[in-house]
mmCIF file of C-alpha atoms in Angstrom:
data_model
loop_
_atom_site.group_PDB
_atom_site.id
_atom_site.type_symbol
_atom_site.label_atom_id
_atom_site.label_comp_id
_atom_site.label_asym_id
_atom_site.label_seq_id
_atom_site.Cartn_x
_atom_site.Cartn_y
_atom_site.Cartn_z
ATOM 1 C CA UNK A 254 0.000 0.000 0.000
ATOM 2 C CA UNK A 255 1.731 3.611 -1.103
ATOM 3 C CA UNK A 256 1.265 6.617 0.597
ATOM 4 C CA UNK A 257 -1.337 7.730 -1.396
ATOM 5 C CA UNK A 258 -3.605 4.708 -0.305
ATOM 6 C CA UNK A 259 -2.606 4.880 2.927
ATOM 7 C CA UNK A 260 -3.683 8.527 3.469
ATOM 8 C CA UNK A 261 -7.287 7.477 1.705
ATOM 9 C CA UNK A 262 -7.329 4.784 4.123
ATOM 10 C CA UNK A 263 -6.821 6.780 7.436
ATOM 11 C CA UNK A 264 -9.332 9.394 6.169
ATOM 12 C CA UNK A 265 -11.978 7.206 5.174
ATOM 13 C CA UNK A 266 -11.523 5.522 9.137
ATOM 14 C CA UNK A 267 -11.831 8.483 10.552
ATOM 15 C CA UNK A 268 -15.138 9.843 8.743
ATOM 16 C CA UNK A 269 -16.862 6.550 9.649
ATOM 17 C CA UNK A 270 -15.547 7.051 13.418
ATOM 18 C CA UNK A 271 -16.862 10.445 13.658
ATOM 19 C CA UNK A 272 -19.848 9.492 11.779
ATOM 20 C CA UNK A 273 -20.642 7.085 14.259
ATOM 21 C CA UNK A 274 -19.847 9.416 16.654
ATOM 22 C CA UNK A 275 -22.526 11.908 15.544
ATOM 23 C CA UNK A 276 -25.152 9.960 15.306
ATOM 24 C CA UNK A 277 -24.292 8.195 18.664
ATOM 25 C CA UNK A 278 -24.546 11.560 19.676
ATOM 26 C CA UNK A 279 -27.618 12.665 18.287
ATOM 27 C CA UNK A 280 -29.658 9.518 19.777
ATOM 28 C CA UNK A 281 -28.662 10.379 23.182
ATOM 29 C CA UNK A 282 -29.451 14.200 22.763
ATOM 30 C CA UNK A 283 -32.784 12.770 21.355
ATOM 31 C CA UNK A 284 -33.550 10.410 23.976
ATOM 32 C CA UNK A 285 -32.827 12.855 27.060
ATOM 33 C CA UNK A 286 -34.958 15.409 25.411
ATOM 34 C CA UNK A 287 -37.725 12.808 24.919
ATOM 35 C CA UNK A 288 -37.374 11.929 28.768
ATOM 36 C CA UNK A 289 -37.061 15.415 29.800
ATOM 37 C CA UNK A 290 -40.842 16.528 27.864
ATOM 38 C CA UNK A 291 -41.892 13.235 29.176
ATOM 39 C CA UNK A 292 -41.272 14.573 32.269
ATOM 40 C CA UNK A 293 -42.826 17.454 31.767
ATOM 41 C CA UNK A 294 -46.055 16.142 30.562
ATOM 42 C CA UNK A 295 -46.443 13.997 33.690
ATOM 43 C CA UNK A 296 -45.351 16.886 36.138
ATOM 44 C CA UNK A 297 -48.252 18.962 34.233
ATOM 45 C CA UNK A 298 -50.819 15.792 34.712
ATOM 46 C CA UNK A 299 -49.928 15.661 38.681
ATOM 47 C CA UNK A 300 -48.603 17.964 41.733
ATOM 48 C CA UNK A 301 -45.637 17.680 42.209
ATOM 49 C CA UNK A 302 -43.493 18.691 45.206
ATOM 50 C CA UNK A 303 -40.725 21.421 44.599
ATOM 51 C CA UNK A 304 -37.350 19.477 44.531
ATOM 52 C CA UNK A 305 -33.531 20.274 42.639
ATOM 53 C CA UNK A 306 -32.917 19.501 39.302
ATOM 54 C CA UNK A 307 -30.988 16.621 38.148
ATOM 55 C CA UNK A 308 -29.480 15.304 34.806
ATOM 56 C CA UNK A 309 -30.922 13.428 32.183
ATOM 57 C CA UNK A 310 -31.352 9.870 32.195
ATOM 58 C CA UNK A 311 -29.662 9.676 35.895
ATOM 59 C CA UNK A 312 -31.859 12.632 37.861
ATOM 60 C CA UNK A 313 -30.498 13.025 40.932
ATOM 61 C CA UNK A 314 -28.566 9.631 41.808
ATOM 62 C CA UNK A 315 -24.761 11.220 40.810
ATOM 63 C CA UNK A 316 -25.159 13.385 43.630
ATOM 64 C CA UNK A 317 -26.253 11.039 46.140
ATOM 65 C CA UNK A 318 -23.689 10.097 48.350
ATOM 66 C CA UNK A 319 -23.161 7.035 50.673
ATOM 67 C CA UNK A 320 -24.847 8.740 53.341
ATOM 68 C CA UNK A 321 -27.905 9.890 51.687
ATOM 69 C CA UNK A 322 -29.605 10.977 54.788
ATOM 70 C CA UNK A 323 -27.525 13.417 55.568
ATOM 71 C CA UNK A 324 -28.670 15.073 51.545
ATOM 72 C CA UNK A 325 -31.890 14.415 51.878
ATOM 73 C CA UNK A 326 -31.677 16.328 54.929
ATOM 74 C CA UNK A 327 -29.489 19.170 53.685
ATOM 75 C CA UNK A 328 -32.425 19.479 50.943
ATOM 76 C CA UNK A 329 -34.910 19.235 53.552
ATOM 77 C CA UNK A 330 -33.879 22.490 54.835
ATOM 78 C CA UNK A 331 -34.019 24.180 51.288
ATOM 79 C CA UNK A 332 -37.357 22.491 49.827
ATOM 80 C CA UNK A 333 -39.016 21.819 53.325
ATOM 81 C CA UNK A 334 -39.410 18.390 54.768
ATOM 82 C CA UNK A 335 -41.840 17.201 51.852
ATOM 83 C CA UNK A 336 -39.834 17.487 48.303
ATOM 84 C CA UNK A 337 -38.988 15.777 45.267
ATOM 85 C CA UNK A 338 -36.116 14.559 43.286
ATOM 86 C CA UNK A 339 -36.370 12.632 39.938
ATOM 87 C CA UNK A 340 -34.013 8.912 40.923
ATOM 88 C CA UNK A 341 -33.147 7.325 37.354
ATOM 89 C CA UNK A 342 -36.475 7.020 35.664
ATOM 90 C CA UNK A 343 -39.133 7.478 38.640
ATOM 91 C CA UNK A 344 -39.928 10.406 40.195
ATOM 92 C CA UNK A 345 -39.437 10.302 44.344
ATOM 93 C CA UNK A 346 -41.213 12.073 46.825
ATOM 94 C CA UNK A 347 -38.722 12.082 49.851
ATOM 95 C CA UNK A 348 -40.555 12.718 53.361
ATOM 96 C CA UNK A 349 -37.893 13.816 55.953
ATOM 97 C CA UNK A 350 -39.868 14.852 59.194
ATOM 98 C CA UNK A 351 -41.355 12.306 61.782
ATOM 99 C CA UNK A 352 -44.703 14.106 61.211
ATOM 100 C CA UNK A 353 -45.107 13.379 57.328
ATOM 101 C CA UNK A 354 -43.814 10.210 57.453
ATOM 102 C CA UNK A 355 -46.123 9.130 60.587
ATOM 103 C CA UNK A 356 -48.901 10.954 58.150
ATOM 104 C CA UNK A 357 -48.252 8.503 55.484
ATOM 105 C CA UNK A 358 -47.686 5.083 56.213
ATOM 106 C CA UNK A 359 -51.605 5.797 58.396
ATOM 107 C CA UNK A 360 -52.551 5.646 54.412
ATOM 108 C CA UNK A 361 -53.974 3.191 52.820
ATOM 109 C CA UNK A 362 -52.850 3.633 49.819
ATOM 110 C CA UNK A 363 -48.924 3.046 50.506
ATOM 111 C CA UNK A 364 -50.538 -0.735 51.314
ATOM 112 C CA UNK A 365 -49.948 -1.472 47.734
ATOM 113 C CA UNK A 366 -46.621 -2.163 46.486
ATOM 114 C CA UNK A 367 -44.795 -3.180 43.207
ATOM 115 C CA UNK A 368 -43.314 -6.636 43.171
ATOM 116 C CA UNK A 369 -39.552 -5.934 43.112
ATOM 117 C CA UNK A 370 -38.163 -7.531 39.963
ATOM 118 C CA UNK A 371 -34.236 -9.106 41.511
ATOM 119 C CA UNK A 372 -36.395 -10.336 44.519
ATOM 120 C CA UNK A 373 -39.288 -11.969 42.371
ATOM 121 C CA UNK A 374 -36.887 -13.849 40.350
ATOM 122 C CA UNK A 375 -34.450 -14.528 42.882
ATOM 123 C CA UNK A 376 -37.475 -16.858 44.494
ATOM 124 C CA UNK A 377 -37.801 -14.362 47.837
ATOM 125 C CA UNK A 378 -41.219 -14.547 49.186
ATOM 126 C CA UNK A 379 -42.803 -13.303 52.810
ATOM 127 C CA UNK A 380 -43.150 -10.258 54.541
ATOM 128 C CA UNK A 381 -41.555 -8.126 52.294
ATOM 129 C CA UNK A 382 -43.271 -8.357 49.350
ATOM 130 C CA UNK A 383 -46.868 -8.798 50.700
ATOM 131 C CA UNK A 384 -49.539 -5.686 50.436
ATOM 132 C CA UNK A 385 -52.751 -5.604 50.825
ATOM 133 C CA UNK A 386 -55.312 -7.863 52.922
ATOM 134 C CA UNK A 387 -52.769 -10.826 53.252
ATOM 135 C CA UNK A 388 -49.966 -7.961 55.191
ATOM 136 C CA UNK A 389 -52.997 -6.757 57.200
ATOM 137 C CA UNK A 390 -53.629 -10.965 58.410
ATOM 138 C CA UNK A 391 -49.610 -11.472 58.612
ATOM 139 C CA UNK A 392 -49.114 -8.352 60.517
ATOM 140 C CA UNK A 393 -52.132 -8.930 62.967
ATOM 141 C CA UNK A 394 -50.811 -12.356 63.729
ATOM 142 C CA UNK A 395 -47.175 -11.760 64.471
ATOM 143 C CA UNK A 396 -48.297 -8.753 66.824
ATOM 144 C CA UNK A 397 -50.729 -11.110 68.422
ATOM 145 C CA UNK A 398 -47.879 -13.877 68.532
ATOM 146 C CA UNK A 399 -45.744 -11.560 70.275
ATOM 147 C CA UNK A 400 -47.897 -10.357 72.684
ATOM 148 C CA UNK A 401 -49.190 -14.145 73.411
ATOM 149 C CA UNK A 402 -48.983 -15.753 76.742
ATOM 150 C CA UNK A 403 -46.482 -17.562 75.115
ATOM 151 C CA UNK A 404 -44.992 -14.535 73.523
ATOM 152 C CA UNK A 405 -45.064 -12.340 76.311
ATOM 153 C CA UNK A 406 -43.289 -8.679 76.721
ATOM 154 C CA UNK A 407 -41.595 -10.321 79.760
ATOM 155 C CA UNK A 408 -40.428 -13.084 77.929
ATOM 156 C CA UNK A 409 -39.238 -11.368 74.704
ATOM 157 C CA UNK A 410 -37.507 -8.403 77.372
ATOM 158 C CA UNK A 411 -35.917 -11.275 79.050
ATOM 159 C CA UNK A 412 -34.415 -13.142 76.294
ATOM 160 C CA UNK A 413 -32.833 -9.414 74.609
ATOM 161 C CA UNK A 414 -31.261 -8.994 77.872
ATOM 162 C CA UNK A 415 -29.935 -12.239 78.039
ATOM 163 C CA UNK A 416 -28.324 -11.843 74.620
ATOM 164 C CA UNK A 417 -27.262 -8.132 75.561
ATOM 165 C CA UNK A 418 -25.523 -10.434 78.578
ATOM 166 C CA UNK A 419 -23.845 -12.383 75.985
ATOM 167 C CA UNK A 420 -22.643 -9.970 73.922
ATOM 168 C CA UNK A 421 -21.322 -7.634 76.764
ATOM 169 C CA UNK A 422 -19.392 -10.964 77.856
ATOM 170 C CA UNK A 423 -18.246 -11.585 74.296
ATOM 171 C CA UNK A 424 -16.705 -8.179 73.858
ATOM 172 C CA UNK A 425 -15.590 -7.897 77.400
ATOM 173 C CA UNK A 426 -12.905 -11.176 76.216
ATOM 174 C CA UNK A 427 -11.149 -9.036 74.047
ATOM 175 C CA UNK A 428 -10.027 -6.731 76.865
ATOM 176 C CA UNK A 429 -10.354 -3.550 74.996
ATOM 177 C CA UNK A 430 -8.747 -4.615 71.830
ATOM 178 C CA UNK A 431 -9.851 -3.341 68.787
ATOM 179 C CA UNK A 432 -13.127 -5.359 67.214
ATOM 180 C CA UNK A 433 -14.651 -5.476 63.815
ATOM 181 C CA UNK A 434 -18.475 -4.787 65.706
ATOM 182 C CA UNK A 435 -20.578 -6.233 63.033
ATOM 183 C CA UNK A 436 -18.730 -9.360 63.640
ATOM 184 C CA UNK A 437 -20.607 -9.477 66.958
ATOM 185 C CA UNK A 438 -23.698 -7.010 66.297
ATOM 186 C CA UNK A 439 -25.024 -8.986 63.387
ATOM 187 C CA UNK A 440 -24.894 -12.618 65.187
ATOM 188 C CA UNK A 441 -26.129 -10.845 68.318
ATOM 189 C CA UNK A 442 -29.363 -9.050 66.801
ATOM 190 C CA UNK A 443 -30.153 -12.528 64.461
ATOM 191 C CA UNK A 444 -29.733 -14.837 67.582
ATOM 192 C CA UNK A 445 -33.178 -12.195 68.768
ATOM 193 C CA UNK A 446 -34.908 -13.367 65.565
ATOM 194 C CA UNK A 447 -33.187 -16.954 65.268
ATOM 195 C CA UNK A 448 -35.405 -17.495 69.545
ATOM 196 C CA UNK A 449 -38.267 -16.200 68.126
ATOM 197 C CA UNK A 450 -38.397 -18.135 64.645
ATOM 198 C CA UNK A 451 -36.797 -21.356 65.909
ATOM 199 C CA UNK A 452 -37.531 -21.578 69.605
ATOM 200 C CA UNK A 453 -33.973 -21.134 70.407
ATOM 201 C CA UNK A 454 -30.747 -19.053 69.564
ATOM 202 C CA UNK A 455 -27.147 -20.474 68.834
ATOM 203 C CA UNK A 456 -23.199 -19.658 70.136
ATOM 204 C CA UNK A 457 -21.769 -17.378 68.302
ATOM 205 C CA UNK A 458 -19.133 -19.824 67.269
ATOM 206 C CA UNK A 459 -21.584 -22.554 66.166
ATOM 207 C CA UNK A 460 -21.325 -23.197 62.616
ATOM 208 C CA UNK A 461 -24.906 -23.338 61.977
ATOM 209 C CA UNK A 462 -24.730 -19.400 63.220
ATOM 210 C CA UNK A 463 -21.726 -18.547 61.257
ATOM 211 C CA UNK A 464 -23.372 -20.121 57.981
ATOM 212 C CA UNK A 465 -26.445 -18.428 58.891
ATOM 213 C CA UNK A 466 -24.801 -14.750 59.210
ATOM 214 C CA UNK A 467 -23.024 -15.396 56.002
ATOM 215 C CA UNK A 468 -26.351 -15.829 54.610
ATOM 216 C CA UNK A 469 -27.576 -13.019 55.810
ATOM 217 C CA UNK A 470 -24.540 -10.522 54.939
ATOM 218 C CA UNK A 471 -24.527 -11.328 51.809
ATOM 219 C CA UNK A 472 -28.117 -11.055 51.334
ATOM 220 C CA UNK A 473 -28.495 -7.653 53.033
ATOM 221 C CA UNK A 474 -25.383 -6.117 50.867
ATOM 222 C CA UNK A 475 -27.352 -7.733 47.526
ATOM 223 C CA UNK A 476 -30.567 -5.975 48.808
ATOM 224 C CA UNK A 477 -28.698 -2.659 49.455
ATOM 225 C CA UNK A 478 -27.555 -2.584 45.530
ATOM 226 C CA UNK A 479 -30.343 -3.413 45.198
ATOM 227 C CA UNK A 480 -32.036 0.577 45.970
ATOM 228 C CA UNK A 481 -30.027 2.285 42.914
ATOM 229 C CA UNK A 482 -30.948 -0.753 40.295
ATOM 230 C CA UNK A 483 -34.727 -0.314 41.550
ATOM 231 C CA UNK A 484 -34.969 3.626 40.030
ATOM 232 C CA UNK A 485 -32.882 2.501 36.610
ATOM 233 C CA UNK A 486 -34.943 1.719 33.494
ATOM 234 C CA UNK A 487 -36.590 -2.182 33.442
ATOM 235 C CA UNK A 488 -34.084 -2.912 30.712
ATOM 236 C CA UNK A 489 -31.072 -2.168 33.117
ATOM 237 C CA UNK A 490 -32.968 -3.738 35.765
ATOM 238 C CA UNK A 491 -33.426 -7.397 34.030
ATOM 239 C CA UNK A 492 -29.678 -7.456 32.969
ATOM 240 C CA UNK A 493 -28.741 -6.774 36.350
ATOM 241 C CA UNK A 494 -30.707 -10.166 37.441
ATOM 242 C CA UNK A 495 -28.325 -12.388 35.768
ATOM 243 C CA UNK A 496 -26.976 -15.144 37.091
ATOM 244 C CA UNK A 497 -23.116 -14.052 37.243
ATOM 245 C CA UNK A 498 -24.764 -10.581 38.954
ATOM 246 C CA UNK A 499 -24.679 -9.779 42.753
ATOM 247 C CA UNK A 500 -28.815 -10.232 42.133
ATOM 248 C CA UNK A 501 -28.053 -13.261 40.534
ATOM 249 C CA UNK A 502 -26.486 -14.536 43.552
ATOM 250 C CA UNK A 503 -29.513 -14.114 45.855
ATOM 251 C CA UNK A 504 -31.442 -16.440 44.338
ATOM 252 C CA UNK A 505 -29.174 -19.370 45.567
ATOM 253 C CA UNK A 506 -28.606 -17.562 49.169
ATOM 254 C CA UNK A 507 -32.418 -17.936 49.224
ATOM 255 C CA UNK A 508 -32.734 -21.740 47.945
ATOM 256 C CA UNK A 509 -29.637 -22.327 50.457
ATOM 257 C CA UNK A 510 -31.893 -20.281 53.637
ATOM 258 C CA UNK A 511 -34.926 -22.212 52.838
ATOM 259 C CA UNK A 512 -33.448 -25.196 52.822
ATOM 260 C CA UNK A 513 -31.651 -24.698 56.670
ATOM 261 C CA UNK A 514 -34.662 -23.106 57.739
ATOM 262 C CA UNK A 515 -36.426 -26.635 56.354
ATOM 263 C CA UNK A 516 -33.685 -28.869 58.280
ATOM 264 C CA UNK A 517 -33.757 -26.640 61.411
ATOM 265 C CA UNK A 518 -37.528 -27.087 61.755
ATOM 266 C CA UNK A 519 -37.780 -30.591 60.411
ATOM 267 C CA UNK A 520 -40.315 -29.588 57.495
ATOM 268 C CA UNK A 521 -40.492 -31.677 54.268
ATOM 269 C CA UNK A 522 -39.270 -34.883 56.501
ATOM 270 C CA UNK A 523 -41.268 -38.310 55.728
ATOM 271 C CA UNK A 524 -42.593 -38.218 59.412
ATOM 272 C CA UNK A 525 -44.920 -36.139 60.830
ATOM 273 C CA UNK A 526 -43.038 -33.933 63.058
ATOM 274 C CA UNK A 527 -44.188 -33.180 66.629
ATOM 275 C CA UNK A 528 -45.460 -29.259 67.273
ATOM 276 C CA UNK A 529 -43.394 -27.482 69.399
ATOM 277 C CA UNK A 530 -44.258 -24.907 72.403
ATOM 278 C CA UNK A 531 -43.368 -21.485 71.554
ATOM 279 C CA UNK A 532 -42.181 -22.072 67.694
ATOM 280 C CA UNK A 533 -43.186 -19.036 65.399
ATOM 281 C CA UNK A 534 -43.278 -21.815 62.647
ATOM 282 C CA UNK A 535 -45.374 -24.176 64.389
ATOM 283 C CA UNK A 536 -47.343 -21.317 65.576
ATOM 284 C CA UNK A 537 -47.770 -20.384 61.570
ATOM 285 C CA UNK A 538 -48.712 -24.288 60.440
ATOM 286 C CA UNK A 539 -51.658 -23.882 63.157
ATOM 287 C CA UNK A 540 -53.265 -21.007 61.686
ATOM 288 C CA UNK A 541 -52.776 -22.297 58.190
ATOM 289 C CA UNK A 542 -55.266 -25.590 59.804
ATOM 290 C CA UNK A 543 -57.427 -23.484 61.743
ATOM 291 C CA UNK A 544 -58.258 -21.457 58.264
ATOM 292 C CA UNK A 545 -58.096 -24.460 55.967
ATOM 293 C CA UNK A 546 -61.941 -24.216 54.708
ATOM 294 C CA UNK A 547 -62.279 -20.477 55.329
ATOM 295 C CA UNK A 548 -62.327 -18.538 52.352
ATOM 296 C CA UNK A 549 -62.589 -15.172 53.482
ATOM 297 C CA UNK A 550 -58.940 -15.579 54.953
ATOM 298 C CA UNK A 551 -55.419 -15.219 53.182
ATOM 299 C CA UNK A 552 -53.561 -17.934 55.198
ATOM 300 C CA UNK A 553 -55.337 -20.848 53.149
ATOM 301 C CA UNK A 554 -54.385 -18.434 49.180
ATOM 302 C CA UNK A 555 -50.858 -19.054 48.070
ATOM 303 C CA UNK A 556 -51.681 -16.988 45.128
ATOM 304 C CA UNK A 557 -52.292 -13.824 47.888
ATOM 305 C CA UNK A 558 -49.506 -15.200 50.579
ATOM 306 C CA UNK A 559 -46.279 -15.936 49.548
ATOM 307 C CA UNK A 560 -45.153 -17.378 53.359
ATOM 308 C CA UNK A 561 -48.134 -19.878 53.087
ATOM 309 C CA UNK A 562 -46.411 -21.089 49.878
ATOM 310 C CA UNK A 563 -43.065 -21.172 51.037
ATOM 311 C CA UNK A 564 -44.104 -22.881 54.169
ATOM 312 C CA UNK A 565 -46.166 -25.696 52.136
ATOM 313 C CA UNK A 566 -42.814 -25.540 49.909
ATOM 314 C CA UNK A 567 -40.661 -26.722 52.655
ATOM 315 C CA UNK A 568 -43.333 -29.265 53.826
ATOM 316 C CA UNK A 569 -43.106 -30.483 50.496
ATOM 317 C CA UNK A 570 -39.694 -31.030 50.362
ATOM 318 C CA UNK A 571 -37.986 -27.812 50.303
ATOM 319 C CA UNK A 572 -36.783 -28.293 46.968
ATOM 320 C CA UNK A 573 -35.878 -24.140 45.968
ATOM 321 C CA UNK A 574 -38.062 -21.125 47.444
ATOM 322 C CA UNK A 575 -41.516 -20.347 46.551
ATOM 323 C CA UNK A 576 -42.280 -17.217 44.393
ATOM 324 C CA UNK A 577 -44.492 -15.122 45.019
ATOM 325 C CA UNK A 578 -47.148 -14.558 42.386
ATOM 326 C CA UNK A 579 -49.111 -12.042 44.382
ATOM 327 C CA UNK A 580 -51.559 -9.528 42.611
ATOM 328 C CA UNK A 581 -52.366 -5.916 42.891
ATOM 329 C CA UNK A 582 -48.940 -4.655 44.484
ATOM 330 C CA UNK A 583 -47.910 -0.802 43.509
ATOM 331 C CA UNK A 584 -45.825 0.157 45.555
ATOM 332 C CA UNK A 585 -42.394 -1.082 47.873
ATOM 333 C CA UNK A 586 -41.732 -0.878 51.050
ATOM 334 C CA UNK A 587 -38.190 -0.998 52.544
ATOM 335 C CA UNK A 588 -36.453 -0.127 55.691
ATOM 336 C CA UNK A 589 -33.129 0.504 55.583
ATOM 337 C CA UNK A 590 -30.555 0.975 58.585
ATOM 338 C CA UNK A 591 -28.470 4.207 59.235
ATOM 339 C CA UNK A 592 -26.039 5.225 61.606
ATOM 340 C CA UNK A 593 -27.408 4.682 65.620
ATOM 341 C CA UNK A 594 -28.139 8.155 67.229
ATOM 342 C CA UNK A 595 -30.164 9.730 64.461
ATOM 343 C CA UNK A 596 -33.141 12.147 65.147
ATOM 344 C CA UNK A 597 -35.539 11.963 62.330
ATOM 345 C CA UNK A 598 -36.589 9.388 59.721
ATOM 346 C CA UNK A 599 -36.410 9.922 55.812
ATOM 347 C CA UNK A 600 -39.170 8.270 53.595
ATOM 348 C CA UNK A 601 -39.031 7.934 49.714
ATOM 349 C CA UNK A 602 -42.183 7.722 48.013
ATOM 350 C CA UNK A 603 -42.287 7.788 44.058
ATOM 351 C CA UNK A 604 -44.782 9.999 42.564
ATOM 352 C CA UNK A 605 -47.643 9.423 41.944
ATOM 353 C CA UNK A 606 -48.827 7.940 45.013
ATOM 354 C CA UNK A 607 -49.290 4.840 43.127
ATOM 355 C CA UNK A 608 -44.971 4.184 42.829
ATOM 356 C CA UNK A 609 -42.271 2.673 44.872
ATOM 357 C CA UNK A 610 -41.720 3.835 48.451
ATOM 358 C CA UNK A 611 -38.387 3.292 50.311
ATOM 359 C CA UNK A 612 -38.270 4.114 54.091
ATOM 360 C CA UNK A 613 -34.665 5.161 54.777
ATOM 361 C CA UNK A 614 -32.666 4.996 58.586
ATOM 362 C CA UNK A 615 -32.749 7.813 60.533
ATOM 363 C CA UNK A 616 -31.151 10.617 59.629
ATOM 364 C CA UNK A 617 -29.459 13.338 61.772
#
């Protein structure tokens, strides 16, 4: 090839590049101004809440931090404690006073909520993603559980100090050396729920508690990702669900809970399996029996109570985790932890009423 070719060569690379350049260009100019009157022509359909600006495409999340309480409250002070900010491609209302956020979760319309997409095909199923009728029946009969004879304040009071005892003791071994705390908060806080669930808690050196934690780390950092993939575009949010994906990797964390959960409470077994005395579980399977032939109840519809299917899934055989195939569901509910020591709460809603609401930790 002479120089002659050569130099034809080069040029003729460099008009396709900036060809494709242009019109890579162009597409994304034309989609954010699409989104942007989009935007516009909602906003003019309902009130919206005053709130900053954000870019296109993204909204607000490059400026959220790690700490987002402490923006939500900075903006809190300039927009008042009811604003807005557009998240990805839904539009948040973000409640940051006790007041407004005691105002609406006494709604019924933040009953609702939208199945969340990495949960429903990672197989999770239970109090998270119910709404509706069967959370009203769930909710009523853990508080009543709780409060039982057999649930008593005293007794519930009595075993958190017991397993403040423990960790006091556990900490106290160390003789002031420096400690990794969620090493000992996380088995401390699940050994509450493990009593309640199972009947009983376990040593923090038992394997079945280390195994149990690991579950449950790695599940709660998938579900924190989780909160920035839930405001991206439902293309984004299916690719992030594959199986080599962090999302991806809760569905077998949930098929490997189920199962120990199974094992621990002898479900799915070939013999009938004696009821224990203060077992959440067993507590759960007698309800299901007293309701079998009552149709004006939730606890006998797996279609409208995913932890009645899970818990005939483990009975079963325990072979993977039930999904949930509830109905109706437009809206999300999440709590999500903050640093201890925090005055006020901070709620996301989506706008219109009818979208995803995220309850945040406290914030200062």
């Amino acid at each position: 090839m002479d120089s002659t070719e050569r130099t034809v060569y080069i040029e003729e690379r460099d008009a396709g590049t900036l060809l494709i350049t242009l019109v890579s260009t162009s597409l994304l100019v034309a989609l954010a101004v699409w989104v942007q009157r989009n935007r516009k022509h909602t906003q003019a359909k309902v009130p919206f809440p005053p709130g900053p600006w954000g870019l296109p495409l993204l909204g607000y999340l490059p400026f959220l931090r790690r700490k987002q309480h402490i923006i939500f409250r900075d903006l809190a002070y300039r927009y008042g404690p009811l604003f807005s900010v557009r998240l990805g491609a839904v539009n948040v209302v973000i409640l940051n006073s006790y007041e407004s956020i005691r105002e609406a979760f006494s709604k019924k319309q933040l009953l609702a909520r939208t199945s969340s997409l990495f949960l429903k095909q990672a197989g999770v199923s239970g109090i998270m993603t119910l709404n509706g009728t069967p959370w009203i029946d769930n909710r009523k009969y853990c508080v009543r559980l709780i409060s039982s004879t057999a649930y008593g304040q005293k007794d519930m009071e009595t075993q958190v100090q017991e397993e403040i005892e423990y960790l006091i003791g556990k900490i106290s071994d160390v003789k002031g050396r420096p400690i990794p705390a969620e090493q000992y908060l996380l088995p401390s806080v699940s050994n509450n729920v493990s009593a309640l669930v199972f009947g009983h808690r376990y040593d923090f050196d038992d394997p079945k508690r280390k195994m149990l934690d690991g579950i449950l780390d790695t599940g709660m950092r998938c579900l924190a990702a989780g909160a920035v993939i839930t405001f991206m575009p439902r293309g984004f949010r299916t690719l992030t669900t594959m199986c080599f994906t962090r999302f991806g990797a809760l569905k077998q964390l949930v098929q490997k809970l189920t199962k120990f959960i199974c094992q621990e409470e002898g479900l799915g077994g070939k013999e009938p399996r004696e009821p224990r005395e203060n077992n959440f579980v067993d507590g759960y399977l007698q309800l299901i029996s007293e309701h079998n032939e009552d149709l004006n109840t939730s606890f006998n519809n797996n279609m409208h109570n995913p932890p009645l299917e899970s818990s005939q899934s483990c009975r079963q055989g325990g072979h993977g985790a039930a999904k949930s195939t509830g109905g109706n569901r437009q809206g999300d509910v999440r709590v999500g932890g903050h640093p201890l020591g925090r005055t006020a709460m901070t709620c996301l809603i989506p706008w219109p009423p009818s979208g995803r609401c995220i309850g945040g930790g406290p914030s200062s």
